[in-house]
XYZ file of C-alpha atoms in Angstrom:
417
model
C -100.811 22.580 21.381
C -100.155 22.517 25.114
C -97.930 24.681 27.276
C -95.858 22.425 29.514
C -93.576 23.433 32.377
C -90.751 21.040 33.259
C -88.929 21.282 36.593
C -85.372 20.010 36.073
C -83.059 18.667 38.795
C -79.665 20.206 37.944
C -79.632 22.223 34.709
C -76.685 20.137 33.478
C -76.118 17.065 31.327
C -74.084 15.090 33.852
C -76.918 12.743 34.836
C -79.272 10.372 33.049
C -82.483 12.068 34.215
C -81.521 15.367 32.593
C -80.281 13.757 29.377
C -83.360 11.607 28.900
C -85.974 14.252 29.682
C -84.172 16.866 27.570
C -84.876 14.542 24.646
C -88.527 14.282 25.662
C -88.788 18.083 25.818
C -87.113 18.342 22.422
C -89.581 15.822 20.961
C -92.580 17.685 22.398
C -91.378 21.010 20.958
C -90.947 19.382 17.549
C -94.505 18.018 17.902
C -95.895 21.528 18.360
C -96.048 21.933 22.135
C -94.566 24.875 24.007
C -92.046 23.755 26.608
C -90.778 25.921 29.470
C -87.888 24.439 31.440
C -87.168 25.708 34.958
C -83.808 24.666 36.406
C -81.703 25.648 39.425
C -78.885 28.167 39.092
C -78.288 31.371 37.174
C -76.913 32.611 33.880
C -73.578 33.104 35.635
C -73.220 29.418 36.488
C -71.195 27.140 34.234
C -74.186 25.812 32.305
C -73.470 27.119 28.826
C -73.867 23.764 27.041
C -77.215 23.117 28.702
C -78.449 26.607 27.896
C -77.248 26.439 24.283
C -78.915 23.099 23.583
C -82.204 24.260 25.065
C -82.048 27.418 22.953
C -81.185 25.473 19.788
C -84.160 23.142 20.214
C -86.780 25.751 21.105
C -87.000 24.905 24.809
C -87.585 28.072 26.862
C -85.061 27.779 29.677
C -85.164 29.860 32.865
C -82.783 29.491 35.790
C -84.189 29.975 39.291
C -81.587 30.840 41.950
C -82.005 28.736 45.069
C -80.213 27.896 48.283
C -81.498 24.329 48.254
C -83.346 22.973 45.197
C -83.901 19.378 46.338
C -85.712 18.147 49.464
C -83.916 19.022 52.700
C -83.008 15.374 53.318
C -82.106 14.600 49.698
C -78.442 14.107 48.698
C -76.384 17.246 48.241
C -75.968 18.618 51.735
C -77.426 21.782 53.235
C -76.439 25.377 52.599
C -77.489 28.451 54.549
C -79.768 28.345 57.564
C -83.091 26.572 57.977
C -84.871 29.929 57.715
C -82.990 30.963 54.567
C -83.677 27.603 52.919
C -87.382 27.869 53.753
C -87.428 31.358 52.266
C -85.688 30.076 49.137
C -88.182 27.224 48.746
C -91.110 29.662 48.974
C -89.462 32.010 46.495
C -89.046 29.127 44.023
C -92.629 27.946 44.489
C -93.877 31.469 43.841
C -91.683 31.806 40.764
C -93.119 28.576 39.356
C -96.643 29.763 40.146
C -95.864 32.969 38.245
C -94.759 30.976 35.176
C -97.921 28.854 35.397
C -100.201 31.896 35.495
C -98.364 34.052 32.983
C -98.148 31.273 30.405
C -101.469 29.557 31.167
C -99.646 26.265 31.562
C -101.583 23.057 30.980
C -99.356 20.812 33.075
C -96.288 20.885 35.334
C -93.841 17.961 35.069
C -91.240 17.315 37.767
C -88.278 15.350 36.432
C -87.053 13.576 39.572
C -88.422 12.455 42.902
C -85.951 14.812 44.586
C -87.975 18.032 44.189
C -91.359 19.174 45.479
C -91.682 22.827 44.384
C -93.389 22.050 41.082
C -95.975 19.863 42.812
C -96.806 22.587 45.333
C -96.970 25.312 42.685
C -99.206 23.224 40.416
C -101.592 22.415 43.270
C -101.722 26.078 44.295
C -102.629 27.104 40.733
C -105.027 24.176 40.175
C -103.202 22.626 37.227
C -102.242 18.954 36.721
C -98.852 17.727 37.893
C -96.895 14.741 36.512
C -94.085 13.263 38.595
C -91.291 11.332 36.817
C -89.244 9.080 39.109
C -85.809 7.792 38.067
C -84.445 6.792 41.486
C -84.700 3.546 43.436
C -85.726 4.244 47.066
C -82.463 2.809 48.333
C -79.149 4.065 49.743
C -78.968 7.861 49.341
C -82.492 7.936 47.890
C -84.095 5.818 50.622
C -85.183 9.079 52.243
C -88.150 9.423 49.888
C -89.836 6.316 51.283
C -91.092 8.681 53.971
C -92.600 11.000 51.323
C -94.726 8.542 49.363
C -97.953 9.920 50.832
C -96.990 13.449 49.732
C -96.013 12.321 46.228
C -99.331 10.514 45.823
C -101.340 13.477 47.153
C -99.654 15.990 44.839
C -99.553 14.018 41.589
C -102.081 13.785 38.792
C -99.949 11.020 37.274
C -96.825 9.239 38.513
C -94.338 7.619 36.129
C -91.294 5.490 36.948
C -88.530 3.974 34.868
C -89.791 0.680 33.453
C -88.731 -2.654 34.883
C -87.606 -3.197 38.458
C -88.173 0.385 39.653
C -91.679 0.516 38.171
C -92.562 -2.838 39.757
C -91.242 -1.759 43.165
C -93.023 1.604 43.186
C -96.312 0.075 42.105
C -96.165 -1.967 45.294
C -95.261 1.048 47.432
C -97.739 3.546 45.960
C -101.017 1.986 47.034
C -103.285 4.987 46.365
C -102.277 5.728 42.790
C -101.197 3.733 39.741
C -97.579 4.182 38.698
C -97.110 4.222 34.922
C -93.815 3.528 33.178
C -91.318 5.025 30.749
C -87.783 4.229 29.644
C -85.054 6.898 29.650
C -83.955 8.014 26.205
C -80.563 9.245 25.064
C -80.235 10.587 21.541
C -77.331 8.591 20.181
C -75.475 9.262 16.961
C -74.202 5.785 16.052
C -70.493 5.570 15.287
C -70.357 1.890 14.312
C -70.112 2.695 10.593
C -66.916 4.685 11.139
C -65.482 2.819 14.088
C -61.707 2.693 14.302
C -59.850 -0.462 13.309
C -57.464 -1.909 15.881
C -55.085 -4.823 16.139
C -55.646 -5.772 19.782
C -58.464 -5.975 22.292
C -59.309 -3.501 25.041
C -61.763 -3.534 27.911
C -63.520 -0.158 28.083
C -65.858 1.260 30.714
C -67.741 4.476 29.954
C -69.125 6.634 32.754
C -68.082 8.773 35.673
C -65.676 7.062 38.060
C -67.631 6.793 41.330
C -68.233 4.349 44.162
C -71.737 3.761 42.828
C -70.393 2.930 39.362
C -68.119 0.404 41.094
C -65.185 0.449 38.655
C -62.829 -1.036 41.272
C -64.644 -4.337 40.751
C -63.655 -4.267 37.094
C -60.034 -3.508 37.990
C -59.980 -6.562 40.272
C -61.471 -8.747 37.512
C -58.906 -7.405 35.031
C -56.154 -8.353 37.478
C -57.403 -11.953 37.508
C -57.142 -12.202 33.697
C -53.342 -11.814 33.909
C -53.219 -10.541 30.319
C -50.238 -8.241 29.694
C -51.449 -7.625 26.129
C -54.863 -6.366 27.255
C -55.568 -2.688 27.963
C -58.210 -1.463 30.432
C -59.578 2.033 29.677
C -61.919 4.167 31.783
C -63.616 7.002 29.878
C -65.257 9.678 32.011
C -64.651 12.244 34.701
C -64.181 11.087 38.275
C -64.855 11.721 41.923
C -61.427 12.492 43.389
C -61.779 10.265 46.477
C -62.868 7.214 44.489
C -60.235 7.810 41.807
C -57.610 7.724 44.569
C -58.952 4.390 45.841
C -58.665 2.907 42.339
C -55.222 4.408 41.682
C -53.906 3.201 45.036
C -55.097 -0.329 44.257
C -53.443 -0.246 40.825
C -50.185 0.998 42.301
C -50.137 -1.474 45.211
C -50.799 -4.418 42.888
C -48.345 -3.114 40.291
C -50.964 -3.416 37.538
C -50.117 -2.193 34.035
C -52.009 -0.956 30.974
C -54.825 0.724 32.911
C -55.698 4.215 31.677
C -58.095 6.998 32.708
C -58.974 9.397 29.895
C -61.144 11.859 31.797
C -64.300 13.251 30.254
C -64.698 13.101 26.448
C -67.398 14.884 24.442
C -68.235 11.740 22.469
C -66.683 8.688 24.126
C -68.041 6.292 21.491
C -65.835 7.841 18.831
C -62.871 6.567 20.847
C -63.890 2.915 20.714
C -62.493 0.401 18.239
C -63.664 -2.749 16.504
C -61.773 -4.876 19.042
C -63.241 -3.338 22.212
C -65.479 -4.838 24.888
C -67.617 -2.605 27.124
C -68.048 -3.471 30.791
C -70.470 -1.741 33.183
C -69.988 -2.970 36.777
C -72.320 -0.480 38.545
C -73.543 -1.376 42.000
C -76.742 0.570 41.318
C -78.353 2.182 38.278
C -81.877 3.307 37.501
C -81.709 2.163 33.896
C -78.245 2.089 32.313
C -78.095 4.439 29.345
C -74.467 3.615 28.555
C -75.472 -0.028 28.136
C -78.017 1.051 25.502
C -75.433 3.277 23.816
C -73.003 0.357 23.583
C -75.679 -1.838 21.961
C -76.529 0.855 19.409
C -72.853 1.068 18.514
C -72.401 -2.688 18.098
C -70.014 -3.141 21.032
C -70.059 -6.484 22.906
C -71.181 -5.821 26.486
C -70.767 -7.314 29.938
C -72.885 -5.708 32.671
C -73.734 -6.248 36.319
C -77.181 -7.456 37.286
C -78.157 -4.445 39.394
C -81.890 -3.567 39.198
C -81.419 -0.700 36.747
C -79.379 -2.767 34.325
C -81.977 -5.531 34.543
C -84.689 -2.999 33.641
C -82.856 -2.141 30.426
C -81.948 -5.771 29.808
C -85.653 -6.706 29.860
C -86.146 -4.465 26.811
C -83.113 -5.596 24.792
C -82.261 -9.064 26.150
C -78.718 -8.768 24.810
C -75.276 -8.768 26.394
C -73.643 -10.810 29.144
C -74.911 -10.425 32.715
C -72.894 -11.255 35.803
C -73.763 -11.141 39.509
C -72.726 -7.740 40.816
C -70.034 -8.229 43.469
C -68.805 -11.519 42.029
C -65.345 -10.632 40.715
C -64.538 -14.226 39.709
C -67.697 -14.458 37.612
C -66.920 -11.145 35.900
C -63.379 -12.299 35.092
C -64.725 -15.596 33.741
C -67.280 -13.768 31.542
C -64.537 -11.569 30.119
C -62.281 -14.540 29.454
C -65.020 -16.393 27.529
C -65.982 -13.282 25.556
C -62.379 -12.633 24.559
C -61.939 -16.232 23.440
C -65.060 -15.986 21.262
C -64.716 -12.347 20.311
C -65.255 -12.632 16.535
C -68.608 -14.367 17.026
C -69.660 -11.982 19.809
C -68.733 -8.953 17.728
C -70.662 -10.217 14.717
C -73.765 -10.795 16.851
C -73.447 -7.327 18.421
C -73.279 -5.633 14.997
C -76.235 -7.679 13.736
C -78.241 -6.599 16.782
C -77.920 -2.860 16.008
C -81.077 -2.538 13.830
C -83.100 -4.484 16.424
C -81.880 -2.174 19.201
C -82.645 0.900 17.085
C -86.201 -0.277 16.458
C -86.845 -0.917 20.140
C -85.268 2.367 21.211
C -87.378 4.936 19.371
C -88.352 7.959 21.445
C -92.037 7.577 20.601
C -91.862 4.020 21.954
C -89.985 4.561 25.207
C -92.075 7.631 26.145
C -95.340 6.364 24.629
C -97.352 6.500 27.867
C -96.284 10.037 28.806
C -96.695 11.353 25.267
C -100.189 9.874 24.926
C -101.256 11.222 28.322
C -100.059 14.708 27.360
C -101.873 14.586 24.016
C -105.204 13.859 25.664
C -107.178 16.226 27.916
C -105.649 16.189 31.399
C -108.220 16.163 34.176
C -107.183 18.137 37.241
C -108.150 16.615 40.556
C -108.695 19.452 43.079
C -106.123 19.397 45.855
C -106.747 20.591 49.401
C -103.708 22.897 49.321
C -105.878 25.432 47.495
C -107.449 26.360 50.840
C -104.166 27.691 52.235
C -102.182 28.487 49.101
C -101.650 32.096 50.155
C -99.519 30.867 53.050
C -96.995 29.702 50.463
C -96.705 33.186 48.990
C -93.574 34.893 50.083
C -91.708 38.074 49.342
C -88.895 38.989 51.707
C -89.599 42.739 51.631
C -93.365 42.297 51.885
C -92.889 39.751 54.628
C -90.853 42.186 56.713
C -93.410 44.957 56.152
C -96.238 42.601 57.062
C -94.398 41.590 60.222
C -93.917 45.238 61.195
C -97.585 45.943 60.449
C -98.599 42.948 62.579
C -96.502 44.180 65.522
C -97.882 47.721 65.195
C -101.465 46.437 65.121
C -100.785 44.230 68.138
C -99.295 47.200 70.041
C -102.322 49.368 69.200
C -104.652 46.637 70.404
C -102.724 46.377 73.686
C -102.831 50.135 74.170
C -106.573 50.223 73.494
C -107.077 47.334 75.854
C -105.051 49.107 78.542
C -106.904 52.438 78.274
C -110.424 51.220 77.575
C -110.757 48.156 79.744
């Protein structure tokens, strides 16, 4: 049995990284390991569902208050002052070091490229550190291209989502091999109790955002000119992007387009006549695509790098060139014309998808590495690790002591020179 400390990015289930690695933590606990999960926030934050699920599965969750949890130049903006953020970072590093020492942790695992505290704490306490990377170094995550040397220096192992991201990072990380994993979402299939319907719908599952690119689907739907066809978006939304979509719908006088908002289990809302479409401009993997396959729903998806990574595993569904509205509309038209055949093939593919998407398969490399002895490679930070220690009260006292000592030295120098 090993004691493993995971550093989580948000302490919520509104992103694929958290969902997938929660399932890895759950699997490791069931396998006999002790898992401690450190996430940003506090017990007073609205994170009840996250906390409850960790508690139910035996994951020891602790929230660490912070002013800024991600890198300074990572997405999310800046709060407080530069000094207060630096103090908060040091406080978090020290808290993680405390958990490492008190629990004799065998390994620290950081679940996103966007955080560095776990890497620093692990190096300071001379324990191995695994870094799991879900993000392509593009657009809002391009900032971490400048941090590749740091990530290599402070990682025992680096893992990236399989497919296009893994291939890209293996070219960028020249000093260390990048291993691969596939994100995992625990899906309760609903295909056996799916609702019967008498007409087709196009359904897109996922938060309504510019990155998810749902406006492209609305434009393709417009080209179909089908008054009998409903377009449904299931998921919460970013207000600004929702307004862009709603304005387009209103200006074009489009009908039968509906936004449901967030649903606890969106797949229970789908019917046996539905088609799923995922037009994202960028994804790391595409968990909703996998969920659609496991539920026997015919799928059309854009060919962004993340979708292609998942498609390499399953090789099922209809791809179109992201940004090509005409091609998307044409794919939908053909699928609707041949729906009975497409639906039959999607249902028949369920057992194949289930076999390929077992947690012990998608996380095989990480799980095997954790089972074996983990060799720690000494890191040079150990020579100055005490500089990372920080306590606001002690720091103020030390500063006062320093000034007093300096004054005494000046007085002595003045009187005894």
